[in-house]
Short mmCIF file of C-alpha atoms and ligand atoms in Angstrom, two decimals:
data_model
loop_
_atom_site.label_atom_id
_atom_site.label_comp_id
_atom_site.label_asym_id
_atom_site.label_seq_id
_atom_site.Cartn_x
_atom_site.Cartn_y
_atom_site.Cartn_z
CA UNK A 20 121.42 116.79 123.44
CA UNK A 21 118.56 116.74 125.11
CA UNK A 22 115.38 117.97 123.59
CA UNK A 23 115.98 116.93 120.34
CA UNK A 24 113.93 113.50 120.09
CA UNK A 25 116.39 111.56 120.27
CA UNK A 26 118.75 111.70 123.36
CA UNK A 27 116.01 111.82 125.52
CA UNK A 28 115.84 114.34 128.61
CA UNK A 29 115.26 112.12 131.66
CA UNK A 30 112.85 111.30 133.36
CA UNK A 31 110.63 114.87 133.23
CA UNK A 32 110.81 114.54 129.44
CA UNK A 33 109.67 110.98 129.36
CA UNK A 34 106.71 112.17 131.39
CA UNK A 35 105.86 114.72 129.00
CA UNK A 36 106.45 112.02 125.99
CA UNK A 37 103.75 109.63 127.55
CA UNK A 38 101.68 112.59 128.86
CA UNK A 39 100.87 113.55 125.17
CA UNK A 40 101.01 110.56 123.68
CA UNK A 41 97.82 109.43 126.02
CA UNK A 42 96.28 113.23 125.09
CA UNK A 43 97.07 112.81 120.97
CA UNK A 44 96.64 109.31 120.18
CA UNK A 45 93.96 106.74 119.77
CA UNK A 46 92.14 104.60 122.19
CA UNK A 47 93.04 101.26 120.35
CA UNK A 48 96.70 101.86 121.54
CA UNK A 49 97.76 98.96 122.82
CA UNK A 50 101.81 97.77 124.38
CA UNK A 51 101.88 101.83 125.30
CA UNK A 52 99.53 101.56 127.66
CA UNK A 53 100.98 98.36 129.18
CA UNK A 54 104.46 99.56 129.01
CA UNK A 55 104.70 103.58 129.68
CA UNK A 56 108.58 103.93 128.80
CA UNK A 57 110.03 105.85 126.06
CA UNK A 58 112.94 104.24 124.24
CA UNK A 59 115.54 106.11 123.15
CA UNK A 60 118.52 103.88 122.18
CA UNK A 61 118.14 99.79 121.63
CA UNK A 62 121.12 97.27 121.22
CA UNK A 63 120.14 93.45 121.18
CA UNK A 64 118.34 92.95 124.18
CA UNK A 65 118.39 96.19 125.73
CA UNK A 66 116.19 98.93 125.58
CA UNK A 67 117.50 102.38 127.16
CA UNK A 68 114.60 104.41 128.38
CA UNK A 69 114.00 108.45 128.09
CA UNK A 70 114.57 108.42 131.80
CA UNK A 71 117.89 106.41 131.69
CA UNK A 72 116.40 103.17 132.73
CA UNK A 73 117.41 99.77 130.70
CA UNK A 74 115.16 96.75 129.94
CA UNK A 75 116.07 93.53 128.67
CA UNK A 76 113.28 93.52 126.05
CA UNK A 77 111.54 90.08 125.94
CA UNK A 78 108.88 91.40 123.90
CA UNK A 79 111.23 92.24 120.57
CA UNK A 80 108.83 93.75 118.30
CA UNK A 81 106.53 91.58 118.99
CA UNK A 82 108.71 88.53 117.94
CA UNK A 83 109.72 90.73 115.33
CA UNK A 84 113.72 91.08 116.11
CA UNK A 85 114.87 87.76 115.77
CA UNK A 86 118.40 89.32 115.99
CA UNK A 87 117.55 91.88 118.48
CA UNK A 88 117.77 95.78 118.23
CA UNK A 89 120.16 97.07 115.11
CA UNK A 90 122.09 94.32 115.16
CA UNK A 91 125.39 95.18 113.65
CA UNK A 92 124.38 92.72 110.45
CA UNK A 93 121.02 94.76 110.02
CA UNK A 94 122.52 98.07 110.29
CA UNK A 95 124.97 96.91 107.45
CA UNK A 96 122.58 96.02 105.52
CA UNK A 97 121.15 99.21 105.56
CA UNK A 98 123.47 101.46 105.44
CA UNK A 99 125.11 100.01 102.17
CA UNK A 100 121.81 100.37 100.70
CA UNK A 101 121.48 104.19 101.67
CA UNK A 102 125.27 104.34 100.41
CA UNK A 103 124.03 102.76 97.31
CA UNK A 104 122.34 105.24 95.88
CA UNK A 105 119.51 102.76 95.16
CA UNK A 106 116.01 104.15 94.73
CA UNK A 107 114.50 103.04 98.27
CA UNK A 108 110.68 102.70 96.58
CA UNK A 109 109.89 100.79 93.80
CA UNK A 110 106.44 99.70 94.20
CA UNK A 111 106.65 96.11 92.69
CA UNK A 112 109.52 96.21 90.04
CA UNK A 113 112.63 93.84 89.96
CA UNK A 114 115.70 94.62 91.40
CA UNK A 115 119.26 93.18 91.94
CA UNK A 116 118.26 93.57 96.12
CA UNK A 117 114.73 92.17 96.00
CA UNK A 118 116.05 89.40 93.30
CA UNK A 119 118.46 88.18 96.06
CA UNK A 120 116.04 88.26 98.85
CA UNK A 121 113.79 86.04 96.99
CA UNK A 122 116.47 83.63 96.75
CA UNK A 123 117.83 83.49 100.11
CA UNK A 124 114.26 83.27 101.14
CA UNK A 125 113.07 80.48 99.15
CA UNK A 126 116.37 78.32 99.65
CA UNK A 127 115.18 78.83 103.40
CA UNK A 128 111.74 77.46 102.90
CA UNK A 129 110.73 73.48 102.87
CA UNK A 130 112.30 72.85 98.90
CA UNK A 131 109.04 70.51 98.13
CA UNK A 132 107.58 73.95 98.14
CA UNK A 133 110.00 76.15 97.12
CA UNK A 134 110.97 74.23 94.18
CA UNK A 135 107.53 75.01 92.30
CA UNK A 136 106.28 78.25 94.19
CA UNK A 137 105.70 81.74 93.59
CA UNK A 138 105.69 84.63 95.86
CA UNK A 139 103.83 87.83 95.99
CA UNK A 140 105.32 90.81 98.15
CA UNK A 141 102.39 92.36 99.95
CA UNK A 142 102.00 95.84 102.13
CA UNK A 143 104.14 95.51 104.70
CA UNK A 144 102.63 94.50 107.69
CA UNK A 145 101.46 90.38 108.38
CA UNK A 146 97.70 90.98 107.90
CA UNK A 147 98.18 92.14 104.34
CA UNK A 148 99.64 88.92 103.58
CA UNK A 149 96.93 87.12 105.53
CA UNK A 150 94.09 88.67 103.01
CA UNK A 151 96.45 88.21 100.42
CA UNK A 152 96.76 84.40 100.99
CA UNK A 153 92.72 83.99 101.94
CA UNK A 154 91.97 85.29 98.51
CA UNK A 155 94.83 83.49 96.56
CA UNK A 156 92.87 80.57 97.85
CA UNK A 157 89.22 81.75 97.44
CA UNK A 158 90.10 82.50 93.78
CA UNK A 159 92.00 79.52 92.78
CA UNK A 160 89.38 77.35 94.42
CA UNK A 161 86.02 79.41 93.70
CA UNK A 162 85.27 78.63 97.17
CA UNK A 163 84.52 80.85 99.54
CA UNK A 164 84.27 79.02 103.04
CA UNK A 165 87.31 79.27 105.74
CA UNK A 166 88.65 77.00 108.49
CA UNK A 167 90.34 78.37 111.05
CA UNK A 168 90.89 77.72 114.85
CA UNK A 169 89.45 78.87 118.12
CA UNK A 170 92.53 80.48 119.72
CA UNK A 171 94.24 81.65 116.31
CA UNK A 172 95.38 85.46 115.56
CA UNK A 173 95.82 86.53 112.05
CA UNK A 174 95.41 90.21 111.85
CA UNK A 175 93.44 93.42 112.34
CA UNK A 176 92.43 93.94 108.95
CA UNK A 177 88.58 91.76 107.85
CA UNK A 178 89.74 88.76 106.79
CA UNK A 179 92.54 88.26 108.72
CA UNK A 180 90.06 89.66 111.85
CA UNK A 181 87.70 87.33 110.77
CA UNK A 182 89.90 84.45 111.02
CA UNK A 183 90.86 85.16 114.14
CA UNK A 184 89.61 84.14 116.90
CA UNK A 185 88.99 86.71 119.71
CA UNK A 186 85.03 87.15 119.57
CA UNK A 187 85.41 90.64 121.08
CA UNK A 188 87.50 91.69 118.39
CA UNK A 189 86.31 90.03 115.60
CA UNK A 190 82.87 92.08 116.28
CA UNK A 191 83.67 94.60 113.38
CA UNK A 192 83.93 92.30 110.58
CA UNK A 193 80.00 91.82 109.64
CA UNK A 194 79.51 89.48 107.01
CA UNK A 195 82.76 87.91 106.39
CA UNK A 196 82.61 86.28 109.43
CA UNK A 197 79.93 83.89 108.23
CA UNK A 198 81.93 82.28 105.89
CA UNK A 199 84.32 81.08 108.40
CA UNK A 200 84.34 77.30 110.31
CA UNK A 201 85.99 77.53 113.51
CA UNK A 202 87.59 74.70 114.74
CA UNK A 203 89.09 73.72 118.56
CA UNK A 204 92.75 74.06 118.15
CA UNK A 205 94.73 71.21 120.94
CA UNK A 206 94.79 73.06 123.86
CA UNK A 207 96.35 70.50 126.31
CA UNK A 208 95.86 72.66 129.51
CA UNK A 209 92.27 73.57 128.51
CA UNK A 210 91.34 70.74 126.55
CA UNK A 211 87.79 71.76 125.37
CA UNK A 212 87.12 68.06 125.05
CA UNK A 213 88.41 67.35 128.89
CA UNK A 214 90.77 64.52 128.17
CA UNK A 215 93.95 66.55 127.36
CA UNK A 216 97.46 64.81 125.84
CA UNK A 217 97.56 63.28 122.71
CA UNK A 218 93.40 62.09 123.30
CA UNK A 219 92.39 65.82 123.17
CA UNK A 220 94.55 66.43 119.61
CA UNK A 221 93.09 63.21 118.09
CA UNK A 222 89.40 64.23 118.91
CA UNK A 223 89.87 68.15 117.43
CA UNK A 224 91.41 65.93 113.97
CA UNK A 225 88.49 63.32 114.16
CA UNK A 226 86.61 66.54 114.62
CA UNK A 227 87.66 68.40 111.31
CA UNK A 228 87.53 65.09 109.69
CA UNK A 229 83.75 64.68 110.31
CA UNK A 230 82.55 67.50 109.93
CA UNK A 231 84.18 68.42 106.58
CA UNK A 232 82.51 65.18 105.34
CA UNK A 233 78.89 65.52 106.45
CA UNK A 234 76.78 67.09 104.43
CA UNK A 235 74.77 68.75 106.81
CA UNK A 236 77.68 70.02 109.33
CA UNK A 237 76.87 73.48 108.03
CA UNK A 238 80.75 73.94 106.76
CA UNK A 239 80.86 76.42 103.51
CA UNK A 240 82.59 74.66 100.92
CA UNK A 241 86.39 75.35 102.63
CA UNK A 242 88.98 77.28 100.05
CA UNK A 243 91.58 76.77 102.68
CA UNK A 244 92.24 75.76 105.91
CA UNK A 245 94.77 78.38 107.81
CA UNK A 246 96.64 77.44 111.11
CA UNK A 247 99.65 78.80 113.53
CA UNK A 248 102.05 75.79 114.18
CA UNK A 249 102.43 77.71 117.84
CA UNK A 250 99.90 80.01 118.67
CA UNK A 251 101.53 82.93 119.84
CA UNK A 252 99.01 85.59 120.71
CA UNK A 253 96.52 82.58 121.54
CA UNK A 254 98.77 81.76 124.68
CA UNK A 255 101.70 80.37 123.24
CA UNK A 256 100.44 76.90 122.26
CA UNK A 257 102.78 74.71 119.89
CA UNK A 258 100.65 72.21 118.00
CA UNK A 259 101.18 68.51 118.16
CA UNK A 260 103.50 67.58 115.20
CA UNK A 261 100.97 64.89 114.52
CA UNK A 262 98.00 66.98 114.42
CA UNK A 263 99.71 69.09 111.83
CA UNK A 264 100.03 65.89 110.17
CA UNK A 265 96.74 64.95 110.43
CA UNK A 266 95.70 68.45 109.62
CA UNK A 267 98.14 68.05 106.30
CA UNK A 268 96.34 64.86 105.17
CA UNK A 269 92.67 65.69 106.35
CA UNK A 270 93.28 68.74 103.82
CA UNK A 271 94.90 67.34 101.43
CA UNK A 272 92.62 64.54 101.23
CA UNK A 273 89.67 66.63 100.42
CA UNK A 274 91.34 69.40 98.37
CA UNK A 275 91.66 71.83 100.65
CA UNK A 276 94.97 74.29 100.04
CA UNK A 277 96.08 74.47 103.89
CA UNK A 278 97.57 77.98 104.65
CA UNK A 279 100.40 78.04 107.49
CA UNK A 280 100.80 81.76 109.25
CA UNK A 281 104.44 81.64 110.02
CA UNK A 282 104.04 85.38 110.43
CA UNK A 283 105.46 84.78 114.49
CA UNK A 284 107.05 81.34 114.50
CA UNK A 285 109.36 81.79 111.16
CA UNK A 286 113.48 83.02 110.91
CA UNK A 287 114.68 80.13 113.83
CA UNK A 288 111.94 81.81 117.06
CA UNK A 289 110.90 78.19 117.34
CA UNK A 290 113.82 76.07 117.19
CA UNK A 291 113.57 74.89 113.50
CA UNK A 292 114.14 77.65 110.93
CA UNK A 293 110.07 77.33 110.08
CA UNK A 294 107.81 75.79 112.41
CA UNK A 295 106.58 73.61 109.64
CA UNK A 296 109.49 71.53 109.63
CA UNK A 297 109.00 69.96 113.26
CA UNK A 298 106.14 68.46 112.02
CA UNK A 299 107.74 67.87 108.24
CA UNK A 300 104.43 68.87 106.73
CA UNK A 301 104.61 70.80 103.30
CA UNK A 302 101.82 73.72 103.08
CA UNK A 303 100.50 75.19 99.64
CA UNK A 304 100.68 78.77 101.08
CA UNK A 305 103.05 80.18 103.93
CA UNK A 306 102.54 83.32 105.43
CA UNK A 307 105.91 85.62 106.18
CA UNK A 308 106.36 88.75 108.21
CA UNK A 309 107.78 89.94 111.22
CA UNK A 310 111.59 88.62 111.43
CA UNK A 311 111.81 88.44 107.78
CA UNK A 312 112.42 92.09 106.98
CA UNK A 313 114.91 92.44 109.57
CA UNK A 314 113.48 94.61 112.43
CA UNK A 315 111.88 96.26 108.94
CA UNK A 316 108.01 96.00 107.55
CA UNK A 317 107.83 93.68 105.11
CA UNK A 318 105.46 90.63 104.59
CA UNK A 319 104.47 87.95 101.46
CA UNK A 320 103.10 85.07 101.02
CA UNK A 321 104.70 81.94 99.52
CA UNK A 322 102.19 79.48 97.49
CA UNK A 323 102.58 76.61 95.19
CA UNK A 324 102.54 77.66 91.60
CA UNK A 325 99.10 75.82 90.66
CA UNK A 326 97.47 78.17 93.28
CA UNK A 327 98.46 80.92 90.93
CA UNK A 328 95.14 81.88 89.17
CA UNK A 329 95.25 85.47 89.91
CA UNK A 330 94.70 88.44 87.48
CA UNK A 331 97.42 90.96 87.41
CA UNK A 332 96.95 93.53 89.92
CA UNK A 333 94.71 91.00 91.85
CA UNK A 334 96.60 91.78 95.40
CA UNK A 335 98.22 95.36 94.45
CA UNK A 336 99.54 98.05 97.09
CA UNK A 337 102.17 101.26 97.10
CA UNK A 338 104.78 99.88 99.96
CA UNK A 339 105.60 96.43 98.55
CA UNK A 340 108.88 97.33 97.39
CA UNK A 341 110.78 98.64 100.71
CA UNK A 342 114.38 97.50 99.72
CA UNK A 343 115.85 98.46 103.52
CA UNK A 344 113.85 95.78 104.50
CA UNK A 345 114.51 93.28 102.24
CA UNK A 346 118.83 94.28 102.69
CA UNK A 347 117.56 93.51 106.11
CA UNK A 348 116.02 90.41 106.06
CA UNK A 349 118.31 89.06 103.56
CA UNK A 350 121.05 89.73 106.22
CA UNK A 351 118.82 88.26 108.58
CA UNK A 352 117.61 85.21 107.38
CA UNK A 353 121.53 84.43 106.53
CA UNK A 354 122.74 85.02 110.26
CA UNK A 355 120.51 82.90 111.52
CA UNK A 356 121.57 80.31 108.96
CA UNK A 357 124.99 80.70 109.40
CA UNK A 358 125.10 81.00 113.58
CA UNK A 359 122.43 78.29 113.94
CA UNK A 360 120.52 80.58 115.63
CA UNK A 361 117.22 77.84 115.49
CA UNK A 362 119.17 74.98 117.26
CA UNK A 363 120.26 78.01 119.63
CA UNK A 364 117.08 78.92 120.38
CA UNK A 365 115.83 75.67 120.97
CA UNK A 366 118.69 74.87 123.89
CA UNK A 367 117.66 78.13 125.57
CA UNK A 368 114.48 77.50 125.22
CA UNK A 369 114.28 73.81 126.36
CA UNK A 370 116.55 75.45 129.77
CA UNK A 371 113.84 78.53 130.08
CA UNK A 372 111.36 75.89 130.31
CA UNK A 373 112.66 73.28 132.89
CA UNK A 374 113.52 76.50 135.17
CA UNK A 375 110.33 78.04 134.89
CA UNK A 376 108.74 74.49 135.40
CA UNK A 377 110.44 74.39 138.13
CA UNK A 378 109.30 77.82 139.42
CA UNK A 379 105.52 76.32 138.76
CA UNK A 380 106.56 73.54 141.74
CA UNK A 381 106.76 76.81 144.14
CA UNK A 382 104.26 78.78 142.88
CA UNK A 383 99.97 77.40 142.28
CA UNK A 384 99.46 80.34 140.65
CA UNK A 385 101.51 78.97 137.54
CA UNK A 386 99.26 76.87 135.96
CA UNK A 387 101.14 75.88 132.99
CA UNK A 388 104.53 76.24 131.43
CA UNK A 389 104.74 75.68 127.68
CA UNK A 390 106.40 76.67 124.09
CA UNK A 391 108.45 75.73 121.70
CA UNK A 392 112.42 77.31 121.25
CA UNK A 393 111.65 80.71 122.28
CA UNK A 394 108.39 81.35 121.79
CA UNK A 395 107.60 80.75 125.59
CA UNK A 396 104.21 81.28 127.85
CA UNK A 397 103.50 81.28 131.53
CA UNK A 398 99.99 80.71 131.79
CA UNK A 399 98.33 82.05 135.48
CA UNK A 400 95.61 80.75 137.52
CA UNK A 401 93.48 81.55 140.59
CA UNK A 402 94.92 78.77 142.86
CA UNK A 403 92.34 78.89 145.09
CA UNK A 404 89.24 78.47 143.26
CA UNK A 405 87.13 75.48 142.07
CA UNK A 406 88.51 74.01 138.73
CA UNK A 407 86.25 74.58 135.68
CA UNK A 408 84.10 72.41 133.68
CA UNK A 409 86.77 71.24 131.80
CA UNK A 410 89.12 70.37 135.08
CA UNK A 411 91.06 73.33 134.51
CA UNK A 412 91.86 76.05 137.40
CA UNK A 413 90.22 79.42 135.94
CA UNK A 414 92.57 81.64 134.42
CA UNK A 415 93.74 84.94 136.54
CA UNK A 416 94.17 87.65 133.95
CA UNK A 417 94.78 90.54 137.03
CA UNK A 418 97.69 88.54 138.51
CA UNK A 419 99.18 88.32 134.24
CA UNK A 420 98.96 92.14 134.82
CA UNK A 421 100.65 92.55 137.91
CA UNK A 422 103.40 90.10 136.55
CA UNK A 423 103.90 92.48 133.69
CA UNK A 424 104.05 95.27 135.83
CA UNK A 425 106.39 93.95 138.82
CA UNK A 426 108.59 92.68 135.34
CA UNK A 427 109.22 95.98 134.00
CA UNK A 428 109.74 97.00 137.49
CA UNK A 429 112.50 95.08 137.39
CA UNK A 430 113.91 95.95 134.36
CA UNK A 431 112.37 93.36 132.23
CA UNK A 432 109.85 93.61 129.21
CA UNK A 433 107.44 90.71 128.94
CA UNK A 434 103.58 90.60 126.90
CA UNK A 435 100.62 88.79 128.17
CA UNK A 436 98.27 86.64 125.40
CA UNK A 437 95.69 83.78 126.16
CA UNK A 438 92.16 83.72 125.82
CA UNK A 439 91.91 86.36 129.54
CA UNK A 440 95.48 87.59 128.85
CA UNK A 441 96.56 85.50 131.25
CA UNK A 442 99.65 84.18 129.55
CA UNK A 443 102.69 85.71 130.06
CA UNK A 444 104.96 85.74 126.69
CA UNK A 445 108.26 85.50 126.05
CA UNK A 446 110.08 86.11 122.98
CA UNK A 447 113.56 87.38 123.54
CA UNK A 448 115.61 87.43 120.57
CA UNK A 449 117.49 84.62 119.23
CA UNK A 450 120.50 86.24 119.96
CA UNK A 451 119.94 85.93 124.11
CA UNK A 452 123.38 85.22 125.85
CA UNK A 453 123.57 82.79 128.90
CA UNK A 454 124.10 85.36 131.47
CA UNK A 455 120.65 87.52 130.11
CA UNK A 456 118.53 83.91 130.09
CA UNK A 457 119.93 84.20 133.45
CA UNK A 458 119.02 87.69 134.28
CA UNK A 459 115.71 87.11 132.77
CA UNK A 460 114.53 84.11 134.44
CA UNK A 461 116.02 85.77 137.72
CA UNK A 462 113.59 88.60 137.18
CA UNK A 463 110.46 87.10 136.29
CA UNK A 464 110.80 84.92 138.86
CA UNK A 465 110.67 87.86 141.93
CA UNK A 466 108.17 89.28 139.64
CA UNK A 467 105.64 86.26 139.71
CA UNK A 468 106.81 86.14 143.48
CA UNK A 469 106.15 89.41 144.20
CA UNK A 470 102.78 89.53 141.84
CA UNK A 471 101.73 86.44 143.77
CA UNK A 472 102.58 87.55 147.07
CA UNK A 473 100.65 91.08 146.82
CA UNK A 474 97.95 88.96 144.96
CA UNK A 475 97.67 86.82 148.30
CA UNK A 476 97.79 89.98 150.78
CA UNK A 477 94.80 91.49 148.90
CA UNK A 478 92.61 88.49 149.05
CA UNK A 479 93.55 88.05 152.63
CA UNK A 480 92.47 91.61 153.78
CA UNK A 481 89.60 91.33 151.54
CA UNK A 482 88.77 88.11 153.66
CA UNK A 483 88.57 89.98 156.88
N1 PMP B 631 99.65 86.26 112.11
C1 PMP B 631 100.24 85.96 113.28
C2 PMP B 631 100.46 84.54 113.64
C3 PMP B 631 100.67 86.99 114.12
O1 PMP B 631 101.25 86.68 115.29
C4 PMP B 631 100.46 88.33 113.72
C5 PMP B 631 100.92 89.49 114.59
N2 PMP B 631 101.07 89.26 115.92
C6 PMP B 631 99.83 88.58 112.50
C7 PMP B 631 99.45 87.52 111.72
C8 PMP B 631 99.56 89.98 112.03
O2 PMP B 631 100.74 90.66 111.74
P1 PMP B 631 100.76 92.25 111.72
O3 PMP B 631 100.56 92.70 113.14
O4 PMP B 631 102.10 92.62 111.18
O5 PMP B 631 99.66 92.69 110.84
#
């Protein structure tokens, strides 16, 4: 029935949707200005618009839906709980459904940490349990210094902002940012040392190394070191396992509780169930969000016991209790166990790559093809001007947006990241059949054809 929020009206309503929403809501809106559709109805990959048009979504909540849109499992899990009669807040009290989500989750997690850990529930959202983790560590250390990673994303909220790495946004956080060490993250494409491979990886470890252990390198005494295994919002760039490795004993060596944000990579999106494990480190705090509540807010933090030196009420808040979620994510995290969605995700994402790779033969605008399972990024480039300081072509955030654009043109939703948004991201759910890999490689390759080719006709009139 049209008209009554849900069914959507066609296309005239949709216009009227998006027409308000860019009257009524805030400039810091962000994928609604990049994608004006209105959803309506969402099944695994598909996303029905307001105006009857479908998108395969490779955007999924942000990495969020590692099952897709109400997956029948999800639903399920939902709907018994409604049928339940189960109170649906609890703030932070035990019961039966949160008592077996913490077990499926921790017999998920690396058992050298799971075997001694503890958990705290945060608010719901992957920042919360970013702050929650940087304290954990600041208290059970006294310390107060960070190190973190040029690159990383953590959060909007201050600590989590401040830890991050985009200098534009981190421009709110005042003094917290002072207590923060940034580090170069291995960047093979960029390699802010020039040398690239496993040369550039070693000299960001040597690096760390150094620096932590002279005692004028400026570093506040660290209380943690916290690092993405990928980078997702950085530009989609996996870590060398070995560099986690060295990262792993470089911390450990000097005392230093080393935080993993798993917020993106975690529930299989990489092509191990946690990113840790391609690497085999074990971390003294994991951060958990996104695909954990499944498709529902919910985020904690995992820690080794000894870390544990908080007072009660020490990291308190109303909405750590939402039991939809955890029904969710407990349904969640036990598909993707039992349909090996990781090793799935990992085969598509190993073909994504090679075809896209091969797109990049066609195509100088493509500068670099990377990821890890299906946590993918296309990274763009001006062709045709001088390479960079560092060797690199320079990165060509308008042709990113015209990619997007000329995507959801086509019926396909896609994100940019990178240092100049230049990256185009894809994260399709774990769930992807053969024939939508198909459909979506199909699709963003007229789209980087097309962005490319209008790219090209505008340079050449501008020429004349
Ligand atoms: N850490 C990482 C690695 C993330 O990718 C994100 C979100 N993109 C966050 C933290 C913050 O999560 P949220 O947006 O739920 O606060």
């Amino acid at each position: 029935m049209p008209g009554n929020g849900v069914e959507g009206g066609g296309g005239g309503e949709a216009e009227g949707i998006l027409r308000r929403q860019a009257a009524r809501e805030s400039a810091a809106r962000t994928y609604a200005r990049s994608l004006p559709i209105v959803p309506v109805r969402a099944r695994g990959m598909t996303i029905e618009g307001a105006d009857g048009r479908r998108y395969l979504d490779c955007l999924a909540g942000a990495g969020t839906l590692a099952l897709g849109h109400n997956h029948p499992v999800a639903l399920e899990a939902i709907r018994s709980v409604l049928d339940s009669g189960a109170p649906l807040h609890v703030l932070d009290l035990a019961t039966p459904i949160k008592d077996a989500f913490t077990t499926a989750l921790l017999e998920t997690l690396p058992p050298e940490l799971a075997d001694h850990a503890r958990i705290q529930f945060c608010g719901p959202a992957g920042t919360d349990a970013v702050e929650a983790a940087l304290k954990l560590v600041r208290t059970a250390t006294g310390r107060g210094g960070l190190l973190a990673f040029s690159g990383a994303y953590h959060g909007m909220t201050s600590a989590a902002l401040a830890a991050t790495g985009d200098t534009a946004a981190r421009a709110t956080v005042g003094d917290a940012d002072a207590r923060v060490t940034r580090l170069p993250y291995p960047y093979d494409y960029r390699c802010p040392f020039g040398v690239g491979g496993t040369g550039g990886a070693e000299l960001s470890a040597r690096w760390t190394a150094s620096l932590l252990d002279d005692p004028k390198g400026g570093v506040q005494p660290p209380a943690g070191m916290v690092v993405e295994a990928v980078q997702g919002e950085g530009g989609v760039i996996p870590a060398p396992d070995n560099w986690l490795r060295r990262m792993r004993e470089i911390t450990k060596r000097r005392g230093i509780p080393l935080i993993v944000d798993e917020v993106q990579t975690g529930v299989g999106r990489t092509g191990a169930f946690w990113a840790v494990e391609h690497s085999g480190i074990v971390p003294d705090v994991m951060v958990l969000s996104k695909a954990i509540g499944g498709s529902l807010p919910l985020a904690v933090i995992v820690y080794r016991a000894e870390l544990d030196a908080w007072q009660p009420g020490a990291h308190a808040g109303t909405f750590r209790g939402n039991q939809l979620a955890m029904a969710a994510g407990m349904a969640t995290l036990r598909y993707v166990q039992e349909n090996r969605l990781a090793e799935r995700a990992a085969t598509v994402g190993a073909r994504m790559l090679t075809r896209l790779r091969g797109l990049a033969a066609h195509h100088a605008c493509i500068g670099d093809v990377r990821g890890r399972g299906l946590m993918i990024g296309v990274e763009l480039v001006d062709a045709d001007a001088d390479r960079d300081e560092y060797g690199a072509l320079p990165a060509a955030p308008q042709l990113a947006t015209a990619v997007r654009t000329e995507a959801l043109r086509r019926g396909l939703i896609v994100e940019l990241g990178g240092r100049h948004g230049s990256v185009v991201r894809l994260l399709p759910p774990l769930t992807i059949t053969d024939e939508q890999t198909e459909a979506v490689l199909d699709r963003l390759t007229d789209a980087i054809a097309a962005a490319d080719r209008l790219a090209r006709k505008a340079k050449a009139s501008g020429a004349k």
